[in-house]
Amino acid sequence: MEDKRPDPEALLDRANAEELRQKRGRLKIFFGASAGVGKTYAMLEAAKARKAEGADVVIGVVETHGRKETEALVNGLEILPLKSIEYRGATLREFDLAGALARRPRIILIDELAHSNAEGSRHSKRYKDVAELLDAGIDVYTTVNVQHLESLNDVVAQITHVSVRETIPDAVIEQADEIELIDLPPDDLLRRLKEGKVYVPSQAERAAANFFRKGNLIALRELALRCTAERVNRQVQSYREEQSIKSMWPTADRILVCVSASPLSERLVRAGRRMAAGLGAEWFAVSVETPAQVNMPERDRQQLKHNLGLAAQLGAEVLTLQGASMVSEILLYATRRNITKIIVGKPTRSRWLDRLFGSPVDELIRQSGDVDVYVIKGDAETSSQVRRLPEQHPVPGANYAWAIGTVALSTALCWPMFHEYHFERSNLIMLYLLGVVVIAARLGLGPAIVTSVLGVAAFDFFYVEPFYTFAVRDSQFFVTFLVMLAVSIVISSLTSRIQRQAGVASVRERRTAALYSMTRQLSSTRGMERLLQIAVQHVSEVFESDVVGLMPDADGRLLVRAGNEKFPFSPRERSVAQWVFDLGRPAGMGTDTLPAAEAMYVPLMATRGPVGVLGVHPARPSRLLTADQIQLLEAFASQAALAIECDRLADEAQKAQVEAETEKSRSTLLSSVSHDLRTPLASITGASSSLLEENRLPEAARRELLETIHEESARMTRLVANLLEMTKLEAGTKMKKEWCPLEEVVGGALTRLEKTLRDHPVTVKLAPDLPLVPQDVILMEQVFTNLLENVVKYTPTGTAVDISAIVENNEVRVDVADRGPGLQSGDEKKIFDKFYRGKGAGASRGAGLGLAICRAIVEAHGGKIWAENRVDGGAVFRFTLPLKGEKPVTEQLPEVQVS
């Protein structure tokens, strides 16, 4: 029978996603094929309906374009004022994100989602403003046209011959909670255009002649319907997953797009997105970093970063692989991830170069096996312009000069070998090959090939008859020349490749070592600020940047807790860092969010959210962090965040343990005290009631009842005193030490317990050389009192008690011994714990605090206390008191002579 139970992991994922969705605002998109179909009108109608239901609805920004019907719907809705931005001498009006967050309505209307904000705004794009509103829990109504979707940008350009610059990632559409398609037939739209209901008359004429042609509108309408259908299809698939309905397809397609540093890769990315959307497939954008690309020009690195960023915006899983062969790495990854389709670009270099060095596309097709390979040509005209940094290539002239000089040196060394020492020509060839190896190892493949060609030419010119001419008398030397040239080129190629691979391995090793070093230090360190300082130090060294670590205070405001003083942390930078911490997304220099910042800010994301922010300001701001560097930076940030979170969890666990122990102690105390107080209170109550009710009691009985009241009151007083004393000791009460003889303390305790010890003979043996002892007299008298009371409680009547003290190892050791039943096995250490009562005749009496107080007092004096059984029967309690400190000087009395 087929198991139709849902997957527990999937249920958990859906529950977590639903929990996040409940905290986030809802996004409703009014979607259309083009301007004029009525998106803004429909959005305002929906807003009016929600306002009539009592919802708090405001207008953030709405473009009416002079349409009277639309303007009429605006009336009655609150409009947030726009903010003014000065840009190149002009004043621009933009949506006020800060004002909207401060107002916090239930629903806000944001027209034209693909709009680009003016320079100086918090975000470069309006859809990012909307994302921040959603994160704040505010519902958003917005409008967008199909031509503004990033994945359809080149398709719309081919259809309409108009390149749309303002685009939004498809992920914005995919993450919308609701999409309402606003559809209008092309004829009706053209009629509205003529009536002036779309644009003003002058703009309407130009639009009708260019963009608003019937064929264009039909194609755009089809694209809009297809996009809506794809979303409905995804909703159906989501419903099937929630209901554990098995898919009708045995396997799912997975698409891999090969991305390079070429601007033409943008077309491949968009084609992959469209294919994945049409098939409902998961797709990946993969770049391979080979040893030959380690020294890639900065311009190409920025282009590759842009291409991968575009793929990420369109919803791809982006990955950079590293290996010696691009084809082998791609196929290995395709096998591991069960890829069914691979998209690559057509080769653009000359055919003879492909035949000479091989074609990666041909090799990929031949080795792909069951994987389908789609070869697509790029379109240079539709590639977006990427901001590129000026390249700083090293001048290769010096390298080739070294190549020529190496050939000259080899020729000079061969001259005496050939003419004076008559070496064979094969030995001369070895010397030229040695020069090729040196140049290839030091300067790369190009100079090495030049060295190979010049070496063959020099060998022919100087050492093959006829000399000093390139003519060859013996034709067998042609074979020598060809073999020499081939071997030289092969050696130079292999040497250069090994050098590049060694360089890549060195880079990987340094990155791994840096990450490992930081992780090892973090794992052995405690304290939030110390952990942050370690992370800042390692990031600063690896990325050659000024770095700061920011942590929130009690109010959630970021403060600098570690970092370099050179970091440009102005109030503007602080606001960028605060935004990163509040929303948990990177921002600043080199990103699409707040790119005008002087540094890049990365959140320290832990499992429970951001714990801080890492600010990175490169030593050379003109060089932005590359994609692989950003990945490494995020790895550093993740390790630091986890270490900080573990430190916090350890503190919380310790605090919870202390609270648990406190609660346990409180419960034990209440249980013990309630029992121990109940007994004397019952005795006092019974004795006092007897005295009150019986007026003619004999004098002996009356005295016995009064003694009972007195004894039980004293017992209860001692119990309360012990509780107060224990509380004071645990609170760290300061002792008043003074140098005094131990005899006084022992005598005071014996006097205090004179009645209690009347049935126990006491013997005191103090060493005659016993010095003064630094002690708190009151507390030490309490120690002797508690020890003696413990003897009386647990030994039979008539048991003798021995008190002795000696000096050993610069401390005084005191013994309080008895001849009672002794200690039970295992009680030697437990009896000093709070509320522990040993097994014996007196176990039912007392709260179990007397010996705990003794231990606390002795340890506060710097000594130790323990208990053990005597060899000949009984128990002995021993404690030590150190003889530390400056002893007082006793005055000597002058001798008096008696005559």
mmCIF file with all atom_site columns, N, CA and C in Angstrom, residues 496-521:
data_model
loop_
_atom_site.group_PDB
_atom_site.id
_atom_site.type_symbol
_atom_site.label_atom_id
_atom_site.label_alt_id
_atom_site.label_comp_id
_atom_site.label_asym_id
_atom_site.label_entity_id
_atom_site.label_seq_id
_atom_site.pdbx_PDB_ins_code
_atom_site.Cartn_x
_atom_site.Cartn_y
_atom_site.Cartn_z
_atom_site.occupancy
_atom_site.B_iso_or_equiv
_atom_site.pdbx_formal_charge
_atom_site.auth_seq_id
_atom_site.auth_comp_id
_atom_site.auth_asym_id
_atom_site.auth_atom_id
_atom_site.pdbx_PDB_model_num
ATOM 1  N N  . SER A 1 496 ? 54.658 26.252 -17.156 1.00 0.00 ? 496 SER A N  1
ATOM 2  C CA . SER A 1 496 ? 53.751 27.350 -16.855 1.00 0.00 ? 496 SER A CA 1
ATOM 3  C C  . SER A 1 496 ? 52.479 26.855 -16.184 1.00 0.00 ? 496 SER A C  1
ATOM 4  N N  . ARG A 1 497 ? 51.951 25.717 -16.636 1.00 0.00 ? 497 ARG A N  1
ATOM 5  C CA . ARG A 1 497 ? 50.740 25.170 -16.023 1.00 0.00 ? 497 ARG A CA 1
ATOM 6  C C  . ARG A 1 497 ? 50.996 24.759 -14.576 1.00 0.00 ? 497 ARG A C  1
ATOM 7  N N  . ILE A 1 498 ? 52.139 24.113 -14.348 1.00 0.00 ? 498 ILE A N  1
ATOM 8  C CA . ILE A 1 498 ? 52.463 23.710 -12.974 1.00 0.00 ? 498 ILE A CA 1
ATOM 9  C C  . ILE A 1 498 ? 52.604 24.928 -12.080 1.00 0.00 ? 498 ILE A C  1
ATOM 10 N N  . GLN A 1 499 ? 53.204 25.984 -12.626 1.00 0.00 ? 499 GLN A N  1
ATOM 11 C CA . GLN A 1 499 ? 53.358 27.203 -11.838 1.00 0.00 ? 499 GLN A CA 1
ATOM 12 C C  . GLN A 1 499 ? 51.998 27.800 -11.487 1.00 0.00 ? 499 GLN A C  1
ATOM 13 N N  . ARG A 1 500 ? 51.083 27.821 -12.466 1.00 0.00 ? 500 ARG A N  1
ATOM 14 C CA . ARG A 1 500 ? 49.753 28.367 -12.180 1.00 0.00 ? 500 ARG A CA 1
ATOM 15 C C  . ARG A 1 500 ? 49.021 27.518 -11.158 1.00 0.00 ? 500 ARG A C  1
ATOM 16 N N  . GLN A 1 501 ? 49.123 26.174 -11.312 1.00 0.00 ? 501 GLN A N  1
ATOM 17 C CA . GLN A 1 501 ? 48.469 25.300 -10.347 1.00 0.00 ? 501 GLN A CA 1
ATOM 18 C C  . GLN A 1 501 ? 49.058 25.477 -8.951  1.00 0.00 ? 501 GLN A C  1
ATOM 19 N N  . ALA A 1 502 ? 50.384 25.679 -8.902  1.00 0.00 ? 502 ALA A N  1
ATOM 20 C CA . ALA A 1 502 ? 51.005 25.925 -7.601  1.00 0.00 ? 502 ALA A CA 1
ATOM 21 C C  . ALA A 1 502 ? 50.505 27.232 -7.010  1.00 0.00 ? 502 ALA A C  1
ATOM 22 N N  . GLY A 1 503 ? 50.313 28.237 -7.885  1.00 0.00 ? 503 GLY A N  1
ATOM 23 C CA . GLY A 1 503 ? 49.778 29.499 -7.397  1.00 0.00 ? 503 GLY A CA 1
ATOM 24 C C  . GLY A 1 503 ? 48.373 29.351 -6.848  1.00 0.00 ? 503 GLY A C  1
ATOM 25 N N  . VAL A 1 504 ? 47.525 28.602 -7.570  1.00 0.00 ? 504 VAL A N  1
ATOM 26 C CA . VAL A 1 504 ? 46.160 28.361 -7.098  1.00 0.00 ? 504 VAL A CA 1
ATOM 27 C C  . VAL A 1 504 ? 46.172 27.599 -5.783  1.00 0.00 ? 504 VAL A C  1
ATOM 28 N N  . ALA A 1 505 ? 47.018 26.561 -5.714  1.00 0.00 ? 505 ALA A N  1
ATOM 29 C CA . ALA A 1 505 ? 47.104 25.782 -4.476  1.00 0.00 ? 505 ALA A CA 1
ATOM 30 C C  . ALA A 1 505 ? 47.585 26.645 -3.317  1.00 0.00 ? 505 ALA A C  1
ATOM 31 N N  . SER A 1 506 ? 48.521 27.556 -3.622  1.00 0.00 ? 506 SER A N  1
ATOM 32 C CA . SER A 1 506 ? 49.018 28.441 -2.569  1.00 0.00 ? 506 SER A CA 1
ATOM 33 C C  . SER A 1 506 ? 47.921 29.371 -2.068  1.00 0.00 ? 506 SER A C  1
ATOM 34 N N  . VAL A 1 507 ? 47.123 29.910 -3.009  1.00 0.00 ? 507 VAL A N  1
ATOM 35 C CA . VAL A 1 507 ? 46.026 30.789 -2.614  1.00 0.00 ? 507 VAL A CA 1
ATOM 36 C C  . VAL A 1 507 ? 45.009 30.029 -1.757  1.00 0.00 ? 507 VAL A C  1
ATOM 37 N N  . ARG A 1 508 ? 44.657 28.819 -2.204  1.00 0.00 ? 508 ARG A N  1
ATOM 38 C CA . ARG A 1 508 ? 43.705 28.015 -1.436  1.00 0.00 ? 508 ARG A CA 1
ATOM 39 C C  . ARG A 1 508 ? 44.259 27.692 -0.058  1.00 0.00 ? 508 ARG A C  1
ATOM 40 N N  . GLU A 1 509 ? 45.558 27.350 -0.033  1.00 0.00 ? 509 GLU A N  1
ATOM 41 C CA . GLU A 1 509 ? 46.162 26.993 1.239   1.00 0.00 ? 509 GLU A CA 1
ATOM 42 C C  . GLU A 1 509 ? 46.154 28.169 2.200   1.00 0.00 ? 509 GLU A C  1
ATOM 43 N N  . ARG A 1 510 ? 46.450 29.366 1.681   1.00 0.00 ? 510 ARG A N  1
ATOM 44 C CA . ARG A 1 510 ? 46.447 30.541 2.549   1.00 0.00 ? 510 ARG A CA 1
ATOM 45 C C  . ARG A 1 510 ? 45.049 30.838 3.069   1.00 0.00 ? 510 ARG A C  1
ATOM 46 N N  . ARG A 1 511 ? 44.053 30.698 2.179   1.00 0.00 ? 511 ARG A N  1
ATOM 47 C CA . ARG A 1 511 ? 42.681 30.950 2.629   1.00 0.00 ? 511 ARG A CA 1
ATOM 48 C C  . ARG A 1 511 ? 42.249 29.932 3.675   1.00 0.00 ? 511 ARG A C  1
ATOM 49 N N  . THR A 1 512 ? 42.544 28.654 3.399   1.00 0.00 ? 512 THR A N  1
ATOM 50 C CA . THR A 1 512 ? 42.165 27.608 4.349   1.00 0.00 ? 512 THR A CA 1
ATOM 51 C C  . THR A 1 512 ? 42.895 27.781 5.668   1.00 0.00 ? 512 THR A C  1
ATOM 52 N N  . ALA A 1 513 ? 44.192 28.108 5.587   1.00 0.00 ? 513 ALA A N  1
ATOM 53 C CA . ALA A 1 513 ? 44.965 28.297 6.817   1.00 0.00 ? 513 ALA A CA 1
ATOM 54 C C  . ALA A 1 513 ? 44.444 29.481 7.613   1.00 0.00 ? 513 ALA A C  1
ATOM 55 N N  . ALA A 1 514 ? 44.097 30.569 6.913   1.00 0.00 ? 514 ALA A N  1
ATOM 56 C CA . ALA A 1 514 ? 43.579 31.740 7.624   1.00 0.00 ? 514 ALA A CA 1
ATOM 57 C C  . ALA A 1 514 ? 42.257 31.424 8.309   1.00 0.00 ? 514 ALA A C  1
ATOM 58 N N  . LEU A 1 515 ? 41.372 30.725 7.602   1.00 0.00 ? 515 LEU A N  1
ATOM 59 C CA . LEU A 1 515 ? 40.079 30.369 8.190   1.00 0.00 ? 515 LEU A CA 1
ATOM 60 C C  . LEU A 1 515 ? 40.263 29.400 9.345   1.00 0.00 ? 515 LEU A C  1
ATOM 61 N N  . TYR A 1 516 ? 41.172 28.443 9.180   1.00 0.00 ? 516 TYR A N  1
ATOM 62 C CA . TYR A 1 516 ? 41.423 27.481 10.253  1.00 0.00 ? 516 TYR A CA 1
ATOM 63 C C  . TYR A 1 516 ? 42.028 28.161 11.470  1.00 0.00 ? 516 TYR A C  1
ATOM 64 N N  . SER A 1 517 ? 42.977 29.077 11.220  1.00 0.00 ? 517 SER A N  1
ATOM 65 C CA . SER A 1 517 ? 43.610 29.779 12.333  1.00 0.00 ? 517 SER A CA 1
ATOM 66 C C  . SER A 1 517 ? 42.588 30.575 13.122  1.00 0.00 ? 517 SER A C  1
ATOM 67 N N  . MET A 1 518 ? 41.709 31.286 12.407  1.00 0.00 ? 518 MET A N  1
ATOM 68 C CA . MET A 1 518 ? 40.699 32.059 13.112  1.00 0.00 ? 518 MET A CA 1
ATOM 69 C C  . MET A 1 518 ? 39.740 31.147 13.879  1.00 0.00 ? 518 MET A C  1
ATOM 70 N N  . THR A 1 519 ? 39.314 30.057 13.243  1.00 0.00 ? 519 THR A N  1
ATOM 71 C CA . THR A 1 519 ? 38.389 29.129 13.904  1.00 0.00 ? 519 THR A CA 1
ATOM 72 C C  . THR A 1 519 ? 39.005 28.531 15.148  1.00 0.00 ? 519 THR A C  1
ATOM 73 N N  . ARG A 1 520 ? 40.302 28.179 15.068  1.00 0.00 ? 520 ARG A N  1
ATOM 74 C CA . ARG A 1 520 ? 40.980 27.598 16.232  1.00 0.00 ? 520 ARG A CA 1
ATOM 75 C C  . ARG A 1 520 ? 41.069 28.602 17.372  1.00 0.00 ? 520 ARG A C  1
ATOM 76 N N  . GLN A 1 521 ? 41.390 29.845 17.062  1.00 0.00 ? 521 GLN A N  1
ATOM 77 C CA . GLN A 1 521 ? 41.455 30.868 18.106  1.00 0.00 ? 521 GLN A CA 1
ATOM 78 C C  . GLN A 1 521 ? 40.082 31.142 18.705  1.00 0.00 ? 521 GLN A C  1
#
